């Protein structure tokens, strides 16, 4: 029995649209290989407040509607919480409807990046009761207090938007926002024991900070975290890594922060701990080319780092300026060269095709630049298509920037599906360039995926406890 069931829903089109149209391109399937840390943070916080929680990661393990309803019948939760990314909205609505079909009195609560910005639109769906905007831990706990212990009142819970029945009609109420959690070290570690860690090809992920100091126009990282970048103490991060290694026998750690190297001093502290403790795990992270130095990259390699991913986005300076990436093409090349010379084994660079300022010519130049990075420095380039997600500058200013969004729903609103046209490129142009890029670097992407999977193998002792 559970007080709260938390669900990570499936993104249907990842498994249908692209694969049905291009079945030979099964390598385009995005890896859904890591635990849903956001949900596991909320699960941990609820458990610390005395609630019983179960987590259902349907992204990893598909289930039928009847099985979902059967699960709810068995657990009898009062609250069903779902995390919502734009492309999962359609399936989230189906899960909410199924939950209401099981029991019309169950409370459906949605959180995550999409609904943080599209709360009122999402609440138009009859099966959705409450939206949690921004960080979910405290709001979910207060919702559990209210619905399970009859403590407090809905209108006092910060950061939620909900429906209120006035007798005549249904009103949408938007409570004031919740301040962001300042002391991330006070949060309990994600409740990894609530899932079967053995099911994940990349189980060793960790979040050491929230937000990003960058202001790229296509990215919602800044808006989601209220424009603030907050970090955990390195001691606290290490404690979590030690716990993961002890319980799940994980020997590879992937830091999934947007930019792990944003504060080089902090990265150095992490490396020094590693060297002092002789910990022996290997690790990888995401970074920005303007956050690294030759000295830092060398220290990272000496401290077990064997993989780094730089968000590069374009190989053309005017495009980089137009998307406010605040880096130069020269910086990209220098950072990649330093990383190679430092001895980082896997260097990946992510690119986006179809920026509002991209033309056929700039995309062609970007592909040439990606080839140059691969041939000169062994970089693996990979690509996504420009997608104006809610919360981004690009989404808010799409008309001014000449961007048209096609799909009326959100399910095709994702990096592997062309959903926009720009002043210079049609929707089909963007899709064609994406396929061309994917074909061009097919073997490189495959190679890195295989390496990733091989090195992520672990002997999990996950007891599969569901709290
Ligand atoms: S794209 Fe990367 S650097 Fe830019 S705002 Fe988003 S997370 Fe930060």
Tab-separated table of C-alpha atoms and ligand atoms in Angstrom:
chain	number	residue	atom	x	y	z
A	1	UNK	CA	0.000	0.000	0.000
A	2	UNK	CA	1.276	3.497	-0.816
A	3	UNK	CA	0.180	7.015	0.093
A	4	UNK	CA	1.661	8.411	-3.090
A	5	UNK	CA	2.487	6.771	-6.429
A	6	UNK	CA	5.024	8.665	-8.550
A	7	UNK	CA	5.089	7.936	-12.277
A	8	UNK	CA	7.695	8.637	-14.929
A	9	UNK	CA	5.542	8.348	-18.067
A	10	UNK	CA	6.531	7.095	-21.468
A	11	UNK	CA	7.243	9.414	-24.403
A	12	UNK	CA	5.282	7.521	-27.082
A	13	UNK	CA	6.733	9.076	-30.202
A	14	UNK	CA	10.294	8.091	-29.281
A	15	UNK	CA	9.226	4.569	-29.962
A	16	UNK	CA	6.818	5.096	-32.838
A	17	UNK	CA	7.081	8.052	-35.232
A	18	UNK	CA	10.765	7.970	-36.088
A	19	UNK	CA	11.135	4.226	-35.915
A	20	UNK	CA	8.040	3.546	-37.983
A	21	UNK	CA	9.007	5.970	-40.699
A	22	UNK	CA	12.633	4.900	-40.660
A	23	UNK	CA	12.788	1.417	-39.138
A	24	UNK	CA	16.366	1.008	-40.298
A	25	UNK	CA	17.349	3.921	-38.074
A	26	UNK	CA	16.919	2.129	-34.808
A	27	UNK	CA	20.139	3.753	-33.678
A	28	UNK	CA	18.239	7.020	-33.520
A	29	UNK	CA	16.391	5.691	-30.524
A	30	UNK	CA	17.419	7.930	-27.648
A	31	UNK	CA	18.914	6.169	-24.664
A	32	UNK	CA	16.453	5.991	-21.809
A	33	UNK	CA	19.098	4.568	-19.643
A	34	UNK	CA	19.263	6.416	-16.364
A	35	UNK	CA	17.129	6.554	-13.235
A	36	UNK	CA	14.501	9.348	-12.994
A	37	UNK	CA	16.420	11.356	-10.397
A	38	UNK	CA	13.878	14.195	-10.146
A	39	UNK	CA	11.136	11.782	-9.091
A	40	UNK	CA	13.503	9.921	-6.791
A	41	UNK	CA	14.344	13.199	-5.010
A	42	UNK	CA	10.641	13.775	-4.391
A	43	UNK	CA	10.170	10.163	-3.282
A	44	UNK	CA	13.038	10.538	-0.797
A	45	UNK	CA	11.641	13.766	0.610
A	46	UNK	CA	8.151	12.302	1.040
A	47	UNK	CA	9.577	9.228	2.763
A	48	UNK	CA	11.596	11.480	5.093
A	49	UNK	CA	8.269	13.068	6.070
A	50	UNK	CA	6.759	9.697	6.905
A	51	UNK	CA	4.807	8.894	3.730
A	52	UNK	CA	4.781	5.605	1.867
A	53	UNK	CA	5.794	6.036	-1.753
A	54	UNK	CA	6.071	3.837	-4.798
A	55	UNK	CA	7.776	4.781	-8.042
A	56	UNK	CA	6.750	3.483	-11.446
A	57	UNK	CA	9.236	4.226	-14.223
A	58	UNK	CA	7.243	3.494	-17.347
A	59	UNK	CA	9.896	5.155	-19.494
A	60	UNK	CA	12.059	2.160	-18.715
A	61	UNK	CA	9.465	-0.564	-18.462
A	62	UNK	CA	6.344	-0.221	-20.562
A	63	UNK	CA	3.093	-1.367	-19.021
A	64	UNK	CA	-0.450	-1.703	-20.333
A	65	UNK	CA	-3.260	0.485	-19.113
A	66	UNK	CA	-4.873	-2.498	-17.357
A	67	UNK	CA	-1.608	-3.175	-15.526
A	68	UNK	CA	-1.391	0.470	-14.455
A	69	UNK	CA	-4.916	0.346	-13.074
A	70	UNK	CA	-4.141	-2.985	-11.418
A	71	UNK	CA	-1.092	-1.400	-9.780
A	72	UNK	CA	-3.181	1.474	-8.396
A	73	UNK	CA	-5.805	-0.973	-7.147
A	74	UNK	CA	-3.124	-2.872	-5.296
A	75	UNK	CA	-1.470	0.252	-3.825
A	76	UNK	CA	-4.569	2.380	-3.134
A	77	UNK	CA	-2.712	5.739	-3.288
A	78	UNK	CA	-4.445	9.009	-2.426
A	79	UNK	CA	-2.139	10.935	-4.768
A	80	UNK	CA	-0.714	10.020	-8.165
A	81	UNK	CA	2.150	12.318	-9.199
A	82	UNK	CA	3.605	12.446	-12.702
A	83	UNK	CA	6.596	14.253	-14.134
A	84	UNK	CA	5.856	16.003	-17.441
A	85	UNK	CA	8.227	16.758	-20.280
A	86	UNK	CA	6.547	18.456	-23.252
A	87	UNK	CA	6.749	15.396	-25.484
A	88	UNK	CA	5.135	13.186	-22.829
A	89	UNK	CA	2.053	15.373	-22.326
A	90	UNK	CA	-0.285	13.156	-24.328
A	91	UNK	CA	0.669	10.028	-22.437
A	92	UNK	CA	0.499	11.902	-19.117
A	93	UNK	CA	-3.126	12.780	-19.851
A	94	UNK	CA	-3.825	9.115	-20.564
A	95	UNK	CA	-2.307	8.074	-17.252
A	96	UNK	CA	-4.318	10.747	-15.413
A	97	UNK	CA	-7.538	9.570	-17.112
A	98	UNK	CA	-6.724	5.957	-16.229
A	99	UNK	CA	-6.104	6.949	-12.617
A	100	UNK	CA	-9.468	8.726	-12.486
A	101	UNK	CA	-11.106	5.718	-14.141
A	102	UNK	CA	-9.722	3.603	-11.312
A	103	UNK	CA	-10.875	6.069	-8.646
A	104	UNK	CA	-12.408	9.474	-9.452
A	105	UNK	CA	-11.300	10.722	-6.019
A	106	UNK	CA	-7.595	10.116	-6.514
A	107	UNK	CA	-5.661	13.406	-6.742
A	108	UNK	CA	-3.533	13.782	-9.872
A	109	UNK	CA	-0.535	16.089	-9.466
A	110	UNK	CA	1.778	17.006	-12.334
A	111	UNK	CA	5.220	18.568	-12.061
A	112	UNK	CA	8.270	19.101	-14.231
A	113	UNK	CA	9.559	21.565	-16.794
A	114	UNK	CA	6.577	21.584	-19.158
A	115	UNK	CA	3.822	22.229	-16.642
A	116	UNK	CA	5.902	24.755	-14.723
A	117	UNK	CA	5.319	27.075	-17.684
A	118	UNK	CA	2.076	25.647	-19.110
A	119	UNK	CA	0.162	25.156	-15.865
A	120	UNK	CA	-3.112	26.773	-16.870
A	121	UNK	CA	-3.239	25.094	-20.277
A	122	UNK	CA	-2.498	21.686	-18.716
A	123	UNK	CA	-5.228	22.118	-16.117
A	124	UNK	CA	-7.791	22.369	-18.914
A	125	UNK	CA	-7.621	18.591	-19.072
A	126	UNK	CA	-10.400	17.205	-16.916
A	127	UNK	CA	-8.266	14.463	-15.338
A	128	UNK	CA	-5.563	16.845	-14.045
A	129	UNK	CA	-6.113	18.319	-10.571
A	130	UNK	CA	-2.961	20.146	-9.496
A	131	UNK	CA	0.255	21.456	-11.022
A	132	UNK	CA	3.446	21.855	-9.021
A	133	UNK	CA	5.572	24.620	-10.534
A	134	UNK	CA	9.343	24.614	-10.109
A	135	UNK	CA	10.994	22.349	-7.543
A	136	UNK	CA	8.684	19.627	-6.316
A	137	UNK	CA	9.985	18.344	-2.991
A	138	UNK	CA	8.406	20.800	-0.554
A	139	UNK	CA	5.193	21.365	-2.509
A	140	UNK	CA	4.544	17.626	-2.831
A	141	UNK	CA	5.140	17.132	0.889
A	142	UNK	CA	2.679	19.907	1.735
A	143	UNK	CA	0.137	18.416	-0.683
A	144	UNK	CA	0.555	15.054	1.056
A	145	UNK	CA	0.073	16.792	4.441
A	146	UNK	CA	-3.113	18.372	3.143
A	147	UNK	CA	-4.701	15.361	1.448
A	148	UNK	CA	-3.493	12.616	3.768
A	149	UNK	CA	-3.383	14.377	7.152
A	150	UNK	CA	-5.872	17.193	6.553
A	151	UNK	CA	-3.167	19.695	7.568
A	152	UNK	CA	-2.988	23.238	6.196
A	153	UNK	CA	-4.993	24.533	3.276
A	154	UNK	CA	-4.492	24.456	-0.472
A	155	UNK	CA	-4.352	28.200	-0.851
A	156	UNK	CA	-1.333	28.349	1.462
A	157	UNK	CA	0.780	25.906	-0.512
A	158	UNK	CA	3.292	27.930	-2.492
A	159	UNK	CA	4.187	26.996	-6.073
A	160	UNK	CA	0.989	25.177	-7.032
A	161	UNK	CA	-1.784	25.893	-9.534
A	162	UNK	CA	-5.060	24.047	-9.059
A	163	UNK	CA	-8.745	23.872	-9.861
A	164	UNK	CA	-11.295	25.184	-7.413
A	165	UNK	CA	-14.956	24.383	-7.752
A	166	UNK	CA	-16.890	27.541	-6.883
A	167	UNK	CA	-20.282	25.849	-7.128
A	168	UNK	CA	-21.088	27.687	-10.365
A	169	UNK	CA	-17.974	26.844	-12.317
A	170	UNK	CA	-14.388	25.687	-11.988
A	171	UNK	CA	-11.785	28.365	-11.375
A	172	UNK	CA	-8.058	27.982	-11.829
A	173	UNK	CA	-6.107	29.291	-8.841
A	174	UNK	CA	-2.432	30.117	-9.142
A	175	UNK	CA	-0.754	30.398	-5.739
A	176	UNK	CA	2.393	32.539	-5.381
A	177	UNK	CA	5.657	30.904	-6.404
A	178	UNK	CA	7.779	28.919	-3.966
A	179	UNK	CA	11.276	30.198	-3.220
A	180	UNK	CA	13.958	27.882	-4.547
A	181	UNK	CA	15.655	25.571	-2.075
A	182	UNK	CA	18.847	27.338	-0.976
A	183	UNK	CA	20.490	24.514	0.939
A	184	UNK	CA	20.495	21.589	-1.465
A	185	UNK	CA	22.629	19.627	1.021
A	186	UNK	CA	19.643	19.395	3.323
A	187	UNK	CA	17.694	17.273	0.848
A	188	UNK	CA	17.820	13.509	1.279
A	189	UNK	CA	19.578	11.635	-1.522
A	190	UNK	CA	17.367	10.330	-4.352
A	191	UNK	CA	15.533	7.173	-3.266
A	192	UNK	CA	17.228	4.776	-5.667
A	193	UNK	CA	15.959	1.786	-3.731
A	194	UNK	CA	12.471	2.619	-5.013
A	195	UNK	CA	13.402	1.378	-8.495
A	196	UNK	CA	15.165	-1.652	-9.818
A	197	UNK	CA	18.598	-0.211	-10.561
A	198	UNK	CA	19.531	-3.318	-12.524
A	199	UNK	CA	17.147	-2.265	-15.290
A	200	UNK	CA	19.188	0.828	-16.127
A	201	UNK	CA	22.090	0.719	-18.561
A	202	UNK	CA	23.426	3.926	-16.956
A	203	UNK	CA	22.574	3.638	-13.278
A	204	UNK	CA	25.345	5.826	-11.861
A	205	UNK	CA	23.936	9.299	-12.426
A	206	UNK	CA	24.089	12.127	-9.915
A	207	UNK	CA	22.962	15.764	-9.732
A	208	UNK	CA	25.407	18.028	-7.894
A	209	UNK	CA	23.819	21.393	-8.715
A	210	UNK	CA	20.561	22.875	-9.967
A	211	UNK	CA	20.205	25.474	-12.724
A	212	UNK	CA	22.746	26.929	-15.075
A	213	UNK	CA	24.459	30.311	-15.247
A	214	UNK	CA	24.083	30.302	-19.072
A	215	UNK	CA	21.346	32.079	-21.000
A	216	UNK	CA	21.038	30.143	-24.270
A	217	UNK	CA	17.771	31.107	-25.929
A	218	UNK	CA	16.648	27.529	-26.686
A	219	UNK	CA	17.180	26.216	-23.151
A	220	UNK	CA	14.860	26.417	-20.154
A	221	UNK	CA	17.505	25.510	-17.542
A	222	UNK	CA	17.778	29.084	-16.274
A	223	UNK	CA	14.029	29.699	-16.139
A	224	UNK	CA	13.298	26.382	-14.406
A	225	UNK	CA	15.661	27.252	-11.596
A	226	UNK	CA	14.583	30.874	-11.317
A	227	UNK	CA	17.747	32.183	-12.957
A	228	UNK	CA	19.813	30.900	-10.032
A	229	UNK	CA	22.613	28.409	-10.027
A	230	UNK	CA	22.827	26.482	-6.771
A	231	UNK	CA	25.428	23.912	-5.885
A	232	UNK	CA	25.767	21.128	-3.357
A	233	UNK	CA	28.808	20.863	-1.143
A	234	UNK	CA	31.409	18.448	-2.479
A	235	UNK	CA	31.364	16.535	0.849
A	236	UNK	CA	27.662	15.942	0.394
A	237	UNK	CA	28.155	14.843	-3.233
A	238	UNK	CA	30.845	12.393	-2.207
A	239	UNK	CA	28.633	10.898	0.502
A	240	UNK	CA	25.996	10.176	-2.145
A	241	UNK	CA	28.553	8.629	-4.491
A	242	UNK	CA	29.829	6.434	-1.684
A	243	UNK	CA	26.295	5.338	-0.902
A	244	UNK	CA	25.680	4.463	-4.565
A	245	UNK	CA	28.886	2.493	-4.744
A	246	UNK	CA	28.190	0.673	-1.503
A	247	UNK	CA	24.596	-0.305	-2.167
A	248	UNK	CA	24.579	-0.740	-5.940
A	249	UNK	CA	28.237	-1.526	-6.644
A	250	UNK	CA	28.368	1.245	-9.216
A	251	UNK	CA	31.806	1.946	-10.598
A	252	UNK	CA	30.996	4.650	-13.131
A	253	UNK	CA	29.505	8.017	-12.163
A	254	UNK	CA	27.899	10.378	-14.658
A	255	UNK	CA	27.402	13.893	-13.336
A	256	UNK	CA	24.247	15.036	-15.114
A	257	UNK	CA	24.419	18.705	-14.080
A	258	UNK	CA	23.925	21.104	-16.942
A	259	UNK	CA	27.446	22.415	-16.372
A	260	UNK	CA	29.554	20.597	-13.795
A	261	UNK	CA	32.572	22.840	-14.393
A	262	UNK	CA	30.742	26.166	-13.946
A	263	UNK	CA	32.795	26.845	-10.807
A	264	UNK	CA	36.272	25.464	-11.535
A	265	UNK	CA	37.236	25.680	-7.828
A	266	UNK	CA	34.409	23.326	-6.988
A	267	UNK	CA	35.428	20.895	-9.730
A	268	UNK	CA	38.965	21.016	-8.355
A	269	UNK	CA	37.666	20.207	-4.863
A	270	UNK	CA	35.890	17.173	-6.301
A	271	UNK	CA	39.086	16.054	-8.016
A	272	UNK	CA	41.179	16.568	-4.880
A	273	UNK	CA	38.790	14.435	-2.871
A	274	UNK	CA	39.050	11.741	-5.500
A	275	UNK	CA	42.828	11.768	-5.450
A	276	UNK	CA	42.996	11.818	-1.655
A	277	UNK	CA	40.557	8.990	-1.121
A	278	UNK	CA	41.882	6.768	-3.892
A	279	UNK	CA	38.278	5.997	-4.674
A	280	UNK	CA	38.845	4.284	-7.972
A	281	UNK	CA	35.607	5.090	-9.784
A	282	UNK	CA	35.642	6.603	-13.244
A	283	UNK	CA	33.348	9.477	-14.069
A	284	UNK	CA	32.105	11.787	-16.815
A	285	UNK	CA	30.302	15.131	-16.953
A	286	UNK	CA	28.817	17.871	-19.107
A	287	UNK	CA	30.617	21.143	-19.493
A	288	UNK	CA	30.951	24.393	-21.416
A	289	UNK	CA	33.960	25.197	-23.542
A	290	UNK	CA	34.418	28.527	-21.733
A	291	UNK	CA	34.497	26.886	-18.295
A	292	UNK	CA	37.561	24.714	-18.739
A	293	UNK	CA	41.297	25.244	-18.835
A	294	UNK	CA	44.129	22.927	-19.806
A	295	UNK	CA	45.107	22.670	-16.138
A	296	UNK	CA	41.570	21.804	-14.979
A	297	UNK	CA	41.068	19.176	-17.691
A	298	UNK	CA	44.411	17.565	-16.794
A	299	UNK	CA	43.446	17.443	-13.124
A	300	UNK	CA	40.070	15.928	-14.066
A	301	UNK	CA	41.758	13.153	-16.043
A	302	UNK	CA	44.147	12.434	-13.157
A	303	UNK	CA	41.061	12.168	-10.976
A	304	UNK	CA	39.220	9.536	-12.982
A	305	UNK	CA	37.328	11.633	-15.544
A	306	UNK	CA	37.212	9.772	-18.848
A	307	UNK	CA	34.289	11.490	-20.623
A	308	UNK	CA	33.163	15.039	-21.224
A	309	UNK	CA	30.374	16.512	-23.265
A	310	UNK	CA	30.447	20.089	-24.484
A	311	UNK	CA	27.269	21.853	-25.570
A	312	UNK	CA	28.505	23.430	-28.783
A	313	UNK	CA	25.263	23.946	-30.741
A	314	UNK	CA	26.757	25.407	-33.940
A	315	UNK	CA	29.998	25.757	-35.831
A	316	UNK	CA	29.196	29.253	-37.076
A	317	UNK	CA	30.042	32.335	-35.034
A	318	UNK	CA	27.070	34.463	-36.116
A	319	UNK	CA	24.691	31.650	-35.123
A	320	UNK	CA	26.406	31.230	-31.737
A	321	UNK	CA	25.905	34.950	-31.080
A	322	UNK	CA	22.283	34.829	-32.168
A	323	UNK	CA	21.441	32.035	-29.710
A	324	UNK	CA	23.316	33.769	-26.854
A	325	UNK	CA	25.617	30.851	-26.335
A	326	UNK	CA	28.376	33.324	-25.448
A	327	UNK	CA	31.189	31.189	-26.796
A	328	UNK	CA	33.362	31.410	-29.894
A	329	UNK	CA	34.207	28.821	-32.524
A	330	UNK	CA	37.823	29.269	-31.496
A	331	UNK	CA	37.016	28.503	-27.862
A	332	UNK	CA	35.310	25.296	-28.972
A	333	UNK	CA	38.341	24.114	-30.867
A	334	UNK	CA	40.770	25.064	-28.092
A	335	UNK	CA	38.717	23.344	-25.362
A	336	UNK	CA	38.391	20.182	-27.426
A	337	UNK	CA	42.119	20.180	-28.156
A	338	UNK	CA	42.948	20.618	-24.456
A	339	UNK	CA	40.565	17.801	-23.561
A	340	UNK	CA	42.227	15.523	-26.105
A	341	UNK	CA	45.731	16.503	-24.971
A	342	UNK	CA	44.761	16.031	-21.329
A	343	UNK	CA	43.791	12.476	-22.217
A	344	UNK	CA	39.989	12.474	-21.832
A	345	UNK	CA	38.989	9.346	-23.695
A	346	UNK	CA	35.452	10.222	-24.796
A	347	UNK	CA	34.799	13.749	-25.956
A	348	UNK	CA	31.328	14.485	-27.265
A	349	UNK	CA	29.977	17.724	-28.711
A	350	UNK	CA	26.253	18.336	-29.042
A	351	UNK	CA	24.894	20.411	-31.915
A	352	UNK	CA	21.459	21.739	-32.780
A	353	UNK	CA	20.159	21.989	-36.323
A	354	UNK	CA	17.542	24.575	-37.273
A	355	UNK	CA	18.350	27.532	-35.034
A	356	UNK	CA	16.215	30.538	-36.000
A	357	UNK	CA	19.266	32.067	-37.697
A	358	UNK	CA	20.431	28.875	-39.447
A	359	UNK	CA	20.500	28.769	-43.239
A	360	UNK	CA	21.416	25.877	-45.540
A	361	UNK	CA	24.873	27.329	-45.624
A	362	UNK	CA	25.351	27.603	-41.833
A	363	UNK	CA	24.087	24.041	-41.307
A	364	UNK	CA	26.511	22.827	-43.967
A	365	UNK	CA	29.357	24.705	-42.212
A	366	UNK	CA	28.313	23.249	-38.861
A	367	UNK	CA	28.479	19.731	-40.260
A	368	UNK	CA	31.912	20.468	-41.715
A	369	UNK	CA	33.065	21.819	-38.360
A	370	UNK	CA	31.743	18.701	-36.604
A	371	UNK	CA	33.669	16.556	-39.089
A	372	UNK	CA	36.793	18.583	-38.439
A	373	UNK	CA	36.457	18.069	-34.660
A	374	UNK	CA	35.970	14.349	-35.214
A	375	UNK	CA	38.859	13.926	-37.624
A	376	UNK	CA	41.317	16.156	-35.756
A	377	UNK	CA	40.468	15.379	-32.122
A	378	UNK	CA	38.404	12.183	-32.145
A	379	UNK	CA	35.266	14.023	-30.998
A	380	UNK	CA	31.882	12.319	-31.263
A	381	UNK	CA	29.383	14.875	-32.550
A	382	UNK	CA	25.678	14.334	-32.049
A	383	UNK	CA	22.698	16.327	-33.141
A	384	UNK	CA	19.212	17.396	-32.192
A	385	UNK	CA	16.683	19.604	-33.930
A	386	UNK	CA	15.813	23.034	-32.615
A	387	UNK	CA	12.705	22.796	-30.441
A	388	UNK	CA	11.198	25.840	-28.729
A	389	UNK	CA	10.295	24.412	-25.339
A	390	UNK	CA	8.032	26.391	-23.014
A	391	UNK	CA	10.036	28.546	-20.634
A	392	UNK	CA	12.682	29.411	-23.201
A	393	UNK	CA	13.343	32.818	-24.748
A	394	UNK	CA	12.924	31.106	-28.103
A	395	UNK	CA	9.407	29.941	-27.245
A	396	UNK	CA	8.319	33.314	-25.873
A	397	UNK	CA	9.775	35.249	-28.807
A	398	UNK	CA	9.188	32.753	-31.588
A	399	UNK	CA	7.168	35.131	-33.758
A	400	UNK	CA	9.718	37.906	-33.500
A	401	UNK	CA	12.441	35.411	-34.417
A	402	UNK	CA	10.484	34.094	-37.411
A	403	UNK	CA	9.850	30.621	-35.992
A	404	UNK	CA	6.595	28.777	-36.657
A	405	UNK	CA	5.594	25.774	-34.560
A	406	UNK	CA	3.549	23.178	-36.458
A	407	UNK	CA	2.156	20.600	-34.105
A	408	UNK	CA	-0.903	21.598	-32.114
A	409	UNK	CA	-0.186	18.931	-29.522
A	410	UNK	CA	3.074	18.510	-27.665
A	411	UNK	CA	3.920	14.893	-28.425
A	412	UNK	CA	6.105	15.724	-31.425
A	413	UNK	CA	7.737	18.639	-29.651
A	414	UNK	CA	11.155	17.114	-29.251
A	415	UNK	CA	14.726	17.178	-30.426
A	416	UNK	CA	14.440	14.230	-32.814
A	417	UNK	CA	11.328	15.406	-34.633
A	418	UNK	CA	11.172	18.461	-36.851
A	419	UNK	CA	8.355	20.613	-35.592
A	420	UNK	CA	9.255	24.136	-36.705
A	421	UNK	CA	10.099	26.220	-39.735
A	422	UNK	CA	12.284	29.324	-39.630
A	423	UNK	CA	12.776	32.327	-41.891
A	424	UNK	CA	15.327	30.346	-43.845
A	425	UNK	CA	14.492	26.651	-43.464
A	426	UNK	CA	11.298	24.675	-43.865
A	427	UNK	CA	10.319	21.941	-41.484
A	428	UNK	CA	11.349	19.367	-44.100
A	429	UNK	CA	14.714	21.077	-44.616
A	430	UNK	CA	15.488	20.758	-40.909
A	431	UNK	CA	14.436	17.105	-40.826
A	432	UNK	CA	16.531	16.339	-43.916
A	433	UNK	CA	19.619	18.019	-42.469
A	434	UNK	CA	19.128	16.122	-39.227
A	435	UNK	CA	18.995	12.786	-41.026
A	436	UNK	CA	22.035	13.771	-43.062
A	437	UNK	CA	23.973	14.643	-39.906
A	438	UNK	CA	22.868	11.449	-38.202
A	439	UNK	CA	23.935	9.380	-41.208
A	440	UNK	CA	27.244	11.163	-41.428
A	441	UNK	CA	28.137	10.412	-37.817
A	442	UNK	CA	26.228	7.180	-37.454
A	443	UNK	CA	29.246	5.012	-36.677
A	444	UNK	CA	30.679	7.513	-34.194
A	445	UNK	CA	27.397	7.719	-32.282
A	446	UNK	CA	27.033	3.942	-32.281
A	447	UNK	CA	30.554	3.548	-31.014
A	448	UNK	CA	30.065	5.874	-28.075
A	449	UNK	CA	26.707	4.294	-27.203
A	450	UNK	CA	28.335	0.877	-27.077
A	451	UNK	CA	31.163	2.154	-24.913
A	452	UNK	CA	28.675	3.857	-22.627
A	453	UNK	CA	26.663	0.682	-22.208
A	454	UNK	CA	29.709	-1.512	-21.691
A	455	UNK	CA	31.269	0.636	-19.031
A	456	UNK	CA	27.945	1.135	-17.259
A	457	UNK	CA	27.595	-2.558	-16.498
A	458	UNK	CA	27.460	-3.002	-12.784
A	459	UNK	CA	26.709	-5.603	-10.211
A	460	UNK	CA	23.686	-4.129	-8.595
A	461	UNK	CA	22.583	-5.360	-5.254
A	462	UNK	CA	19.457	-3.332	-5.561
A	463	UNK	CA	17.057	-4.974	-3.181
A	464	UNK	CA	14.234	-3.535	-5.271
A	465	UNK	CA	12.687	-2.259	-2.110
A	466	UNK	CA	9.690	-0.170	-2.673
A	467	UNK	CA	9.139	1.972	0.347
B	1	LIG	S1	22.238	25.076	-23.072
B	1	LIG	FE1	23.624	24.455	-21.451
B	1	LIG	S2	24.844	26.323	-21.043
B	1	LIG	FE2	23.045	26.983	-22.200
B	1	LIG	S3	21.576	27.591	-20.597
B	1	LIG	FE3	21.146	25.456	-21.140
B	1	LIG	S4	22.256	24.217	-19.679
B	1	LIG	FE4	23.100	26.301	-19.597
